[in-house]
mmCIF file of C-alpha atoms and ligand atoms in Angstrom:
data_model
loop_
_atom_site.group_PDB
_atom_site.id
_atom_site.type_symbol
_atom_site.label_atom_id
_atom_site.label_comp_id
_atom_site.label_asym_id
_atom_site.label_seq_id
_atom_site.Cartn_x
_atom_site.Cartn_y
_atom_site.Cartn_z
ATOM 1 C CA MET A 27 -0.169 0.137 -0.264
ATOM 2 C CA ALA A 28 1.428 3.099 -1.243
ATOM 3 C CA THR A 29 5.240 3.804 -2.231
ATOM 4 C CA PHE A 30 6.927 6.531 -1.191
ATOM 5 C CA ARG A 31 9.582 8.676 -3.609
ATOM 6 C CA PHE A 32 11.041 11.330 -1.628
ATOM 7 C CA THR A 33 12.070 14.355 -3.920
ATOM 8 C CA ALA A 34 13.627 18.030 -3.257
ATOM 9 C CA GLY A 35 14.422 21.084 -4.740
ATOM 10 C CA PRO A 36 17.679 22.765 -5.129
ATOM 11 C CA TRP A 37 15.973 26.322 -3.731
ATOM 12 C CA ASN A 38 15.636 23.968 -0.353
ATOM 13 C CA ILE A 39 18.823 24.171 0.765
ATOM 14 C CA HIS A 40 19.567 28.104 0.673
ATOM 15 C CA GLU A 41 21.453 30.883 2.215
ATOM 16 C CA GLY A 42 18.469 31.806 4.707
ATOM 17 C CA ASN A 43 18.201 35.150 3.262
ATOM 18 C CA GLU A 44 14.992 36.751 4.029
ATOM 19 C CA THR A 45 12.970 39.827 4.361
ATOM 20 C CA PHE A 46 14.826 40.981 7.276
ATOM 21 C CA GLY A 47 18.381 39.876 5.910
ATOM 22 C CA PRO A 48 20.693 38.586 3.260
ATOM 23 C CA GLY A 49 22.267 34.984 3.216
ATOM 24 C CA ILE A 50 24.462 33.845 6.101
ATOM 25 C CA ARG A 51 25.251 30.325 4.711
ATOM 26 C CA PRO A 52 27.965 30.005 1.635
ATOM 27 C CA GLN A 53 26.410 29.156 -1.624
ATOM 28 C CA ILE A 54 26.050 25.605 -2.323
ATOM 29 C CA PRO A 55 26.906 24.550 -6.180
ATOM 30 C CA PHE A 56 24.163 22.817 -7.800
ATOM 31 C CA GLU A 57 26.175 19.823 -8.239
ATOM 32 C CA ASP A 58 26.838 19.360 -4.650
ATOM 33 C CA LYS A 59 23.443 19.603 -3.733
ATOM 34 C CA ILE A 60 22.618 16.854 -6.327
ATOM 35 C CA VAL A 61 25.476 14.400 -4.803
ATOM 36 C CA LYS A 62 23.984 15.173 -0.911
ATOM 37 C CA PHE A 63 20.130 14.880 -1.990
ATOM 38 C CA LYS A 64 21.318 11.257 -3.052
ATOM 39 C CA GLU A 65 23.610 10.572 0.039
ATOM 40 C CA ILE A 66 20.845 11.627 2.378
ATOM 41 C CA GLY A 67 17.985 9.561 1.146
ATOM 42 C CA LEU A 68 16.207 11.632 -1.523
ATOM 43 C CA ASP A 69 15.007 9.810 -5.146
ATOM 44 C CA GLY A 70 14.615 12.691 -7.339
ATOM 45 C CA VAL A 71 14.604 16.414 -7.566
ATOM 46 C CA GLN A 72 12.364 19.239 -8.533
ATOM 47 C CA PHE A 73 13.517 21.988 -10.596
ATOM 48 C CA HIS A 74 12.080 25.478 -11.340
ATOM 49 C CA ASP A 75 13.401 25.884 -15.231
ATOM 50 C CA ASP A 76 16.537 28.186 -14.169
ATOM 51 C CA ASP A 77 17.133 25.963 -11.512
ATOM 52 C CA ALA A 78 18.072 23.010 -14.809
ATOM 53 C CA VAL A 79 19.463 25.986 -17.027
ATOM 54 C CA PRO A 80 20.304 29.178 -15.081
ATOM 55 C CA ASP A 81 21.053 31.339 -17.877
ATOM 56 C CA MET A 82 17.949 30.396 -20.104
ATOM 57 C CA ASN A 83 16.412 34.381 -20.817
ATOM 58 C CA ASP A 84 19.585 34.829 -22.666
ATOM 59 C CA MET A 85 20.097 31.302 -24.766
ATOM 60 C CA SER A 86 18.419 29.820 -27.863
ATOM 61 C CA GLU A 87 15.737 26.908 -27.518
ATOM 62 C CA THR A 88 18.416 24.447 -28.503
ATOM 63 C CA ALA A 89 21.234 25.448 -26.455
ATOM 64 C CA ILE A 90 18.472 25.785 -23.560
ATOM 65 C CA VAL A 91 17.898 21.716 -24.375
ATOM 66 C CA ASP A 92 21.365 20.661 -24.722
ATOM 67 C CA TYR A 93 21.903 22.297 -21.351
ATOM 68 C CA ALA A 94 18.987 20.678 -19.578
ATOM 69 C CA LYS A 95 20.319 17.294 -21.548
ATOM 70 C CA ASP A 96 23.630 17.230 -19.550
ATOM 71 C CA VAL A 97 21.505 18.050 -16.191
ATOM 72 C CA LYS A 98 20.157 14.682 -17.075
ATOM 73 C CA GLY A 99 23.174 12.833 -17.022
ATOM 74 C CA LEU A 100 24.395 14.413 -13.753
ATOM 75 C CA LEU A 101 21.170 13.295 -12.681
ATOM 76 C CA ASP A 102 21.571 9.663 -13.962
ATOM 77 C CA LYS A 103 25.106 9.626 -12.571
ATOM 78 C CA ASN A 104 23.699 10.001 -9.257
ATOM 79 C CA GLY A 105 20.514 7.854 -9.704
ATOM 80 C CA LEU A 106 18.174 10.520 -9.027
ATOM 81 C CA PHE A 107 15.240 11.287 -11.160
ATOM 82 C CA ALA A 108 13.569 14.851 -12.065
ATOM 83 C CA GLU A 109 10.206 14.903 -10.554
ATOM 84 C CA PHE A 110 8.982 17.996 -12.505
ATOM 85 C CA VAL A 111 9.945 21.645 -13.672
ATOM 86 C CA ALA A 112 8.091 24.625 -12.616
ATOM 87 C CA PRO A 113 8.360 27.560 -14.291
ATOM 88 C CA ARG A 114 10.059 30.610 -12.233
ATOM 89 C CA LEU A 115 7.189 33.369 -13.324
ATOM 90 C CA TRP A 116 8.154 35.775 -9.979
ATOM 91 C CA PHE A 117 11.762 36.984 -10.733
ATOM 92 C CA ASP A 118 12.369 38.749 -13.532
ATOM 93 C CA LYS A 119 11.083 42.002 -14.070
ATOM 94 C CA ARG A 120 8.737 41.247 -16.563
ATOM 95 C CA THR A 121 6.488 39.175 -14.337
ATOM 96 C CA ASN A 122 6.612 41.608 -11.660
ATOM 97 C CA ASP A 123 3.462 42.223 -12.031
ATOM 98 C CA GLY A 124 2.468 38.825 -12.378
ATOM 99 C CA ALA A 125 3.129 36.021 -15.377
ATOM 100 C CA TYR A 126 0.036 34.911 -17.177
ATOM 101 C CA THR A 127 -1.715 37.740 -15.232
ATOM 102 C CA ALA A 128 0.651 40.632 -16.129
ATOM 103 C CA SER A 129 -0.954 43.822 -17.086
ATOM 104 C CA LEU A 130 1.647 44.435 -20.606
ATOM 105 C CA ASP A 131 0.696 41.742 -23.505
ATOM 106 C CA GLU A 132 4.421 41.340 -24.311
ATOM 107 C CA ASP A 133 5.028 40.313 -20.685
ATOM 108 C CA TYR A 134 2.173 37.746 -20.896
ATOM 109 C CA ASP A 135 4.154 36.599 -24.041
ATOM 110 C CA PHE A 136 7.305 36.211 -22.120
ATOM 111 C CA ALA A 137 5.654 33.884 -19.038
ATOM 112 C CA VAL A 138 4.100 31.491 -22.156
ATOM 113 C CA TRP A 139 7.813 31.646 -23.492
ATOM 114 C CA ARG A 140 9.121 30.124 -19.919
ATOM 115 C CA SER A 141 6.797 27.789 -19.415
ATOM 116 C CA LEU A 142 7.146 26.387 -23.213
ATOM 117 C CA ARG A 143 10.931 26.306 -22.300
ATOM 118 C CA SER A 144 10.010 24.415 -19.505
ATOM 119 C CA ILE A 145 8.384 21.688 -20.819
ATOM 120 C CA ASP A 146 11.381 21.298 -23.429
ATOM 121 C CA ILE A 147 13.183 21.176 -20.146
ATOM 122 C CA ALA A 148 10.954 18.740 -18.543
ATOM 123 C CA ARG A 149 11.517 16.215 -21.442
ATOM 124 C CA ALA A 150 15.291 16.984 -21.685
ATOM 125 C CA LEU A 151 15.463 15.648 -17.857
ATOM 126 C CA GLY A 152 12.583 13.120 -18.589
ATOM 127 C CA THR A 153 9.701 14.317 -16.978
ATOM 128 C CA ASN A 154 6.321 14.908 -18.144
ATOM 129 C CA LYS A 155 5.134 16.769 -15.150
ATOM 130 C CA ILE A 156 5.044 20.989 -15.067
ATOM 131 C CA GLN A 157 4.285 22.623 -11.644
ATOM 132 C CA LEU A 158 2.600 26.176 -11.623
ATOM 133 C CA TRP A 159 2.997 27.649 -8.312
ATOM 134 C CA TYR A 160 0.987 30.593 -9.271
ATOM 135 C CA ALA A 161 2.859 33.490 -7.015
ATOM 136 C CA ARG A 162 2.131 36.494 -8.534
ATOM 137 C CA GLU A 163 -1.518 35.897 -10.006
ATOM 138 C CA GLY A 164 -2.875 38.379 -7.998
ATOM 139 C CA THR A 165 -3.031 41.626 -6.655
ATOM 140 C CA LEU A 166 -1.453 43.903 -3.987
ATOM 141 C CA CYS A 167 -3.337 46.721 -5.521
ATOM 142 C CA ALA A 168 -7.019 45.295 -6.117
ATOM 143 C CA GLU A 169 -7.671 47.670 -8.530
ATOM 144 C CA GLY A 170 -4.645 47.085 -10.704
ATOM 145 C CA LYS A 171 -6.325 44.116 -12.230
ATOM 146 C CA ASP A 172 -9.628 42.796 -14.111
ATOM 147 C CA PRO A 173 -9.785 40.120 -12.072
ATOM 148 C CA VAL A 174 -12.416 38.333 -14.548
ATOM 149 C CA ALA A 175 -10.361 38.675 -17.708
ATOM 150 C CA LYS A 176 -7.061 37.829 -15.941
ATOM 151 C CA ILE A 177 -8.425 34.492 -14.473
ATOM 152 C CA LYS A 178 -9.203 33.140 -18.079
ATOM 153 C CA LYS A 179 -6.006 33.807 -18.737
ATOM 154 C CA MET A 180 -4.173 32.055 -16.752
ATOM 155 C CA ARG A 181 -6.411 29.745 -18.485
ATOM 156 C CA ASP A 182 -5.470 30.193 -21.658
ATOM 157 C CA ALA A 183 -1.873 30.268 -20.595
ATOM 158 C CA ILE A 184 -2.531 26.211 -19.482
ATOM 159 C CA ASN A 185 -4.194 25.421 -22.908
ATOM 160 C CA THR A 186 -1.277 26.767 -24.798
ATOM 161 C CA MET A 187 0.901 24.638 -22.755
ATOM 162 C CA LEU A 188 -1.557 21.740 -23.285
ATOM 163 C CA GLU A 189 -1.736 22.308 -27.036
ATOM 164 C CA TYR A 190 2.050 22.497 -27.265
ATOM 165 C CA ASP A 191 2.726 18.697 -25.646
ATOM 166 C CA PRO A 192 0.220 16.332 -25.845
ATOM 167 C CA GLY A 193 2.054 14.279 -22.842
ATOM 168 C CA ILE A 194 2.484 16.784 -20.329
ATOM 169 C CA LEU A 195 0.544 17.119 -16.934
ATOM 170 C CA ILE A 196 -0.145 20.405 -15.320
ATOM 171 C CA LEU A 197 0.381 20.176 -11.318
ATOM 172 C CA ILE A 198 -1.225 23.333 -9.595
ATOM 173 C CA GLU A 199 0.134 24.166 -6.397
ATOM 174 C CA PRO A 200 -2.235 26.341 -5.212
ATOM 175 C CA LYS A 201 -1.690 28.855 -2.280
ATOM 176 C CA PRO A 202 -3.850 32.099 -1.031
ATOM 177 C CA ASN A 203 -1.528 34.857 -0.854
ATOM 178 C CA GLU A 204 2.199 35.749 -0.944
ATOM 179 C CA PRO A 205 3.472 37.320 -2.549
ATOM 180 C CA ILE A 206 0.703 38.756 -3.393
ATOM 181 C CA ASP A 207 -1.866 39.399 -0.816
ATOM 182 C CA ARG A 208 -5.045 38.154 -2.876
ATOM 183 C CA SER A 209 -4.662 34.813 -5.178
ATOM 184 C CA TYR A 210 -6.835 34.229 -8.297
ATOM 185 C CA CYS A 211 -6.030 30.808 -7.139
ATOM 186 C CA GLY A 212 -5.692 30.389 -3.332
ATOM 187 C CA THR A 213 -7.189 26.317 -2.942
ATOM 188 C CA ALA A 214 -7.470 23.004 -4.388
ATOM 189 C CA GLY A 215 -10.822 23.872 -5.266
ATOM 190 C CA HIS A 216 -9.566 26.794 -7.515
ATOM 191 C CA GLY A 217 -6.605 24.674 -9.078
ATOM 192 C CA LEU A 218 -9.494 22.070 -10.007
ATOM 193 C CA ALA A 219 -11.854 24.672 -11.199
ATOM 194 C CA LEU A 220 -9.422 25.969 -13.158
ATOM 195 C CA GLY A 221 -8.380 22.261 -14.690
ATOM 196 C CA ALA A 222 -11.740 21.573 -15.498
ATOM 197 C CA GLN A 223 -11.973 24.998 -17.834
ATOM 198 C CA THR A 224 -9.268 23.920 -19.957
ATOM 199 C CA ILE A 225 -9.132 22.065 -23.288
ATOM 200 C CA ASP A 226 -8.073 18.800 -21.423
ATOM 201 C CA PRO A 227 -9.028 18.694 -17.731
ATOM 202 C CA SER A 228 -7.923 15.172 -17.670
ATOM 203 C CA ARG A 229 -3.894 16.725 -17.746
ATOM 204 C CA VAL A 230 -3.988 18.794 -15.249
ATOM 205 C CA GLY A 231 -4.196 17.964 -11.514
ATOM 206 C CA LEU A 232 -2.385 19.224 -7.966
ATOM 207 C CA CYS A 233 -0.093 19.200 -5.881
ATOM 208 C CA ILE A 234 -0.905 20.027 -2.441
ATOM 209 C CA GLU A 235 1.557 21.836 -0.285
ATOM 210 C CA SER A 236 0.852 21.824 3.591
ATOM 211 C CA ALA A 237 1.813 25.053 4.670
ATOM 212 C CA HIS A 238 -0.021 26.495 1.910
ATOM 213 C CA SER A 239 -3.271 24.737 3.083
ATOM 214 C CA ILE A 240 -2.828 26.124 6.679
ATOM 215 C CA LEU A 241 -2.395 29.670 4.894
ATOM 216 C CA ALA A 242 -5.765 29.420 3.497
ATOM 217 C CA GLY A 243 -7.411 28.546 6.555
ATOM 218 C CA LEU A 244 -7.368 24.752 5.295
ATOM 219 C CA ASP A 245 -6.428 21.262 6.751
ATOM 220 C CA PRO A 246 -4.295 19.828 4.630
ATOM 221 C CA ALA A 247 -4.817 16.304 5.200
ATOM 222 C CA ASN A 248 -8.325 17.541 4.097
ATOM 223 C CA ASP A 249 -6.942 19.047 0.979
ATOM 224 C CA MET A 250 -5.139 15.751 -0.185
ATOM 225 C CA ALA A 251 -8.203 13.784 0.059
ATOM 226 C CA PHE A 252 -9.887 16.420 -1.866
ATOM 227 C CA GLY A 253 -7.549 16.131 -4.302
ATOM 228 C CA LEU A 254 -7.593 11.718 -4.340
ATOM 229 C CA ALA A 255 -11.176 11.105 -4.481
ATOM 230 C CA TRP A 256 -10.851 12.620 -7.683
ATOM 231 C CA ASN A 257 -7.266 10.787 -8.539
ATOM 232 C CA LYS A 258 -5.821 14.851 -8.917
ATOM 233 C CA LEU A 259 -3.356 14.303 -6.387
ATOM 234 C CA TRP A 260 -0.325 14.127 -8.131
ATOM 235 C CA GLY A 261 2.208 15.640 -5.796
ATOM 236 C CA VAL A 262 2.386 16.739 -2.293
ATOM 237 C CA HIS A 263 4.896 19.197 -0.927
ATOM 238 C CA LEU A 264 5.101 18.740 2.437
ATOM 239 C CA ASN A 265 6.337 20.760 5.264
ATOM 240 C CA ASP A 266 4.818 22.689 8.462
ATOM 241 C CA GLN A 267 3.765 26.302 9.288
ATOM 242 C CA ASN A 268 2.550 27.665 12.630
ATOM 243 C CA GLY A 269 -0.480 29.647 11.907
ATOM 244 C CA ILE A 270 -2.163 32.139 9.208
ATOM 245 C CA ARG A 271 1.140 33.998 8.991
ATOM 246 C CA TYR A 272 4.418 34.660 6.368
ATOM 247 C CA ASP A 273 5.214 31.014 4.384
ATOM 248 C CA GLN A 274 7.359 29.531 6.786
ATOM 249 C CA ASP A 275 8.496 26.244 5.297
ATOM 250 C CA LYS A 276 9.124 24.422 8.732
ATOM 251 C CA SER A 277 9.902 20.987 8.715
ATOM 252 C CA PHE A 278 7.382 18.421 8.268
ATOM 253 C CA GLY A 279 5.500 18.302 11.387
ATOM 254 C CA VAL A 280 7.205 20.180 13.672
ATOM 255 C CA ASP A 281 4.488 22.374 14.647
ATOM 256 C CA ASN A 282 1.638 20.533 14.337
ATOM 257 C CA LEU A 283 2.137 16.945 14.809
ATOM 258 C CA ARG A 284 -1.515 15.286 14.939
ATOM 259 C CA GLN A 285 -1.972 17.253 11.376
ATOM 260 C CA ALA A 286 1.080 16.003 9.834
ATOM 261 C CA PHE A 287 0.127 12.102 11.286
ATOM 262 C CA ASN A 288 -3.638 12.666 9.253
ATOM 263 C CA GLN A 289 -1.434 13.467 6.223
ATOM 264 C CA VAL A 290 0.916 10.809 6.418
ATOM 265 C CA LYS A 291 -2.261 8.821 7.216
ATOM 266 C CA VAL A 292 -4.612 9.718 3.946
ATOM 267 C CA LEU A 293 -1.766 9.705 1.575
ATOM 268 C CA TYR A 294 -1.104 5.738 3.071
ATOM 269 C CA GLU A 295 -4.491 4.621 3.344
ATOM 270 C CA ASN A 296 -5.256 6.205 -0.682
ATOM 271 C CA ASN A 297 -2.049 4.389 -2.139
ATOM 272 C CA PHE A 298 -0.268 7.460 -3.029
ATOM 273 C CA GLY A 299 2.558 6.716 -5.003
ATOM 274 C CA ASP A 300 0.873 3.426 -6.816
ATOM 275 C CA LEU A 301 -1.853 5.839 -8.197
ATOM 276 C CA GLY A 302 -0.400 5.676 -11.605
ATOM 277 C CA ASN A 303 1.224 9.442 -11.932
ATOM 278 C CA PHE A 304 4.304 8.548 -10.041
ATOM 279 C CA GLU A 305 2.985 10.705 -7.073
ATOM 280 C CA CYS A 306 5.542 11.936 -5.272
ATOM 281 C CA VAL A 307 6.524 13.192 -1.622
ATOM 282 C CA GLY A 308 7.870 16.544 -1.871
ATOM 283 C CA LEU A 309 9.647 18.173 0.759
ATOM 284 C CA ASP A 310 9.393 21.614 0.463
ATOM 285 C CA VAL A 311 10.969 22.478 3.572
ATOM 286 C CA LYS A 312 13.839 25.379 4.466
ATOM 287 C CA ALA A 313 15.875 25.784 7.064
ATOM 288 C CA MET A 314 16.068 28.141 9.454
ATOM 289 C CA ARG A 315 18.565 31.500 9.111
ATOM 290 C CA THR A 316 20.038 30.069 12.108
ATOM 291 C CA GLN A 317 21.118 27.038 10.655
ATOM 292 C CA PRO A 318 25.024 26.457 11.080
ATOM 293 C CA ALA A 319 26.455 25.741 7.141
ATOM 294 C CA GLU A 320 27.818 22.970 8.024
ATOM 295 C CA ASP A 321 24.431 21.187 8.599
ATOM 296 C CA CYS A 322 22.294 22.977 6.128
ATOM 297 C CA TYR A 323 20.660 19.732 5.229
ATOM 298 C CA ARG A 324 19.313 18.985 8.461
ATOM 299 C CA HIS A 325 15.644 19.983 7.571
ATOM 300 C CA LEU A 326 15.620 17.603 5.059
ATOM 301 C CA ILE A 327 16.832 14.580 7.127
ATOM 302 C CA ASN A 328 14.385 15.343 9.901
ATOM 303 C CA SER A 329 11.757 16.087 7.270
ATOM 304 C CA LYS A 330 11.840 12.231 5.910
ATOM 305 C CA ALA A 331 12.452 10.652 9.531
ATOM 306 C CA ILE A 332 9.526 12.340 10.609
ATOM 307 C CA PHE A 333 7.422 11.196 7.963
ATOM 308 C CA LEU A 334 8.563 7.784 8.266
ATOM 309 C CA LYS A 335 8.212 7.955 11.887
ATOM 310 C CA LEU A 336 4.228 8.795 11.566
ATOM 311 C CA LEU A 337 4.217 6.299 8.713
ATOM 312 C CA GLU A 338 5.356 3.367 11.347
ATOM 313 C CA LYS A 339 2.156 4.936 13.653
ATOM 314 C CA VAL A 340 -0.474 5.159 10.532
ATOM 315 C CA LYS A 341 0.280 1.701 10.265
ATOM 316 C CA ARG A 342 -0.226 0.911 13.692
ATOM 317 C CA PHE A 343 -3.433 2.867 14.005
ATOM 318 C CA ASP A 344 -6.116 0.316 15.056
ATOM 319 C CA TYR A 345 -8.906 0.569 12.626
ATOM 320 C CA ASP A 346 -11.359 -1.772 14.730
ATOM 321 C CA PHE A 347 -11.351 0.524 17.661
ATOM 322 C CA GLN A 348 -11.618 3.355 15.475
ATOM 323 C CA LYS A 349 -14.679 1.781 14.068
ATOM 324 C CA LYS A 350 -16.265 0.866 17.790
ATOM 325 C CA CYS A 351 -15.325 4.612 18.598
ATOM 326 C CA VAL A 352 -17.681 5.860 16.017
ATOM 327 C CA THR A 353 -20.360 3.193 16.041
ATOM 328 C CA GLU A 354 -20.388 4.133 19.768
ATOM 329 C CA GLN A 355 -19.507 8.122 18.779
ATOM 330 C CA ASN A 356 -17.646 8.283 21.346
ATOM 331 C CA PHE A 357 -14.704 10.761 19.519
ATOM 332 C CA GLU A 358 -13.451 11.828 23.095
ATOM 333 C CA LYS A 359 -12.524 8.063 23.283
ATOM 334 C CA LEU A 360 -10.754 8.274 19.595
ATOM 335 C CA GLU A 361 -8.794 11.731 20.344
ATOM 336 C CA MET A 362 -7.255 9.837 23.226
ATOM 337 C CA TYR A 363 -6.427 6.867 21.480
ATOM 338 C CA VAL A 364 -4.760 8.970 18.729
ATOM 339 C CA ILE A 365 -2.768 11.585 21.287
ATOM 340 C CA ASP A 366 -1.740 8.201 22.879
ATOM 341 C CA LEU A 367 -0.749 6.683 19.778
ATOM 342 C CA LEU A 368 1.408 10.034 18.737
ATOM 343 C CA LEU A 369 3.081 9.496 22.323
ATOM 344 C CA GLY A 370 3.923 6.326 22.192
ATOM 345 C CA GLU A 371 0.938 5.100 24.745
ATOM 346 C CA ALA A 372 -0.939 3.084 22.369
HETATM 347 C C1 XUL B 429 6.081 28.735 -2.649
HETATM 348 C C2 XUL B 429 6.309 27.179 -3.239
HETATM 349 C C3 XUL B 429 7.389 26.966 -4.506
HETATM 350 C C4 XUL B 429 7.012 26.267 -5.138
HETATM 351 C C5 XUL B 429 7.963 26.047 -6.213
HETATM 352 O O1 XUL B 429 5.657 28.833 -2.057
HETATM 353 O O2 XUL B 429 5.833 26.418 -2.657
HETATM 354 O O3 XUL B 429 8.351 26.568 -4.031
HETATM 355 O O4 XUL B 429 6.814 25.050 -4.636
HETATM 356 O O5 XUL B 429 8.116 26.718 -7.501
HETATM 357 MN MN1 MN B 430 5.906 24.476 -2.711
#
């Protein structure tokens, strides 16, 4: 029941830079991160388009693919696969005001160019998954965009990608805010509704990130369940988050263990990983700024370890006892059992 393949992106090892201070750990070359990923027990790597091909904006379309093929060689050498490629549509000046929802037509065109190149890169890396995190698709100034027209542009961009390559899958990773404060695609429901409006809804699914669900005031396990109910959960980004504030990307389970337990439980019970889309367990976590450089993979190691410890708890879950409690409608009894299980007393 269930196959768990663990993945992370090169951005998950960073220098500790945040809004209030610059990086304080030395930069680690991409190749070193890849080697270390394998060593700490990851199975695959997640990419932004420019994680794979850093100077892509200034390269020809053939040069981009050639460069990506070399990256594939590096992955093969280290026994890792590429899970997905996500166009990074929030760094460049041309995507300052949104990408598919940019105010200027030429900026929209740039975003679509990057998206199609992401597909080329994904193919060269050996994956058919494109992940869309809609960073700036929304507003800070609410009157700055016509929301109805712009939401339709998000659909148009997906259609262009689906048409460009009939074999790709699009994974929408919804998030309600940050860096914008009003997202046009904030929840799993928005993601699926958007997918349903495209030319091929069967190729649009979800990647649910724990922190993003929490930021939306929702329960991550239930968001995952919502995707699983329709076989639309094609990826997860596990992490943790202390309430509704800035996006923290804490290690999985460190803030709310029971909430993490229920994420593992819903994935395990529903055969995640064996559902036909090579579903992976992404660990979208970031080390605290205080973390020493010599131990800067610890948050990834911990997140995987916590997942596996919780998996053991899930496997010991007493379904007969649960059924009895449900029949008696004695959920107080069931709650105590879950707490005892998590505390090692059941
Ligand atoms: C942003 C986020 C990103 C995406 C990849 O909050 O989670 O790391 O997962 O673009
Ligand atoms: Mn993420």
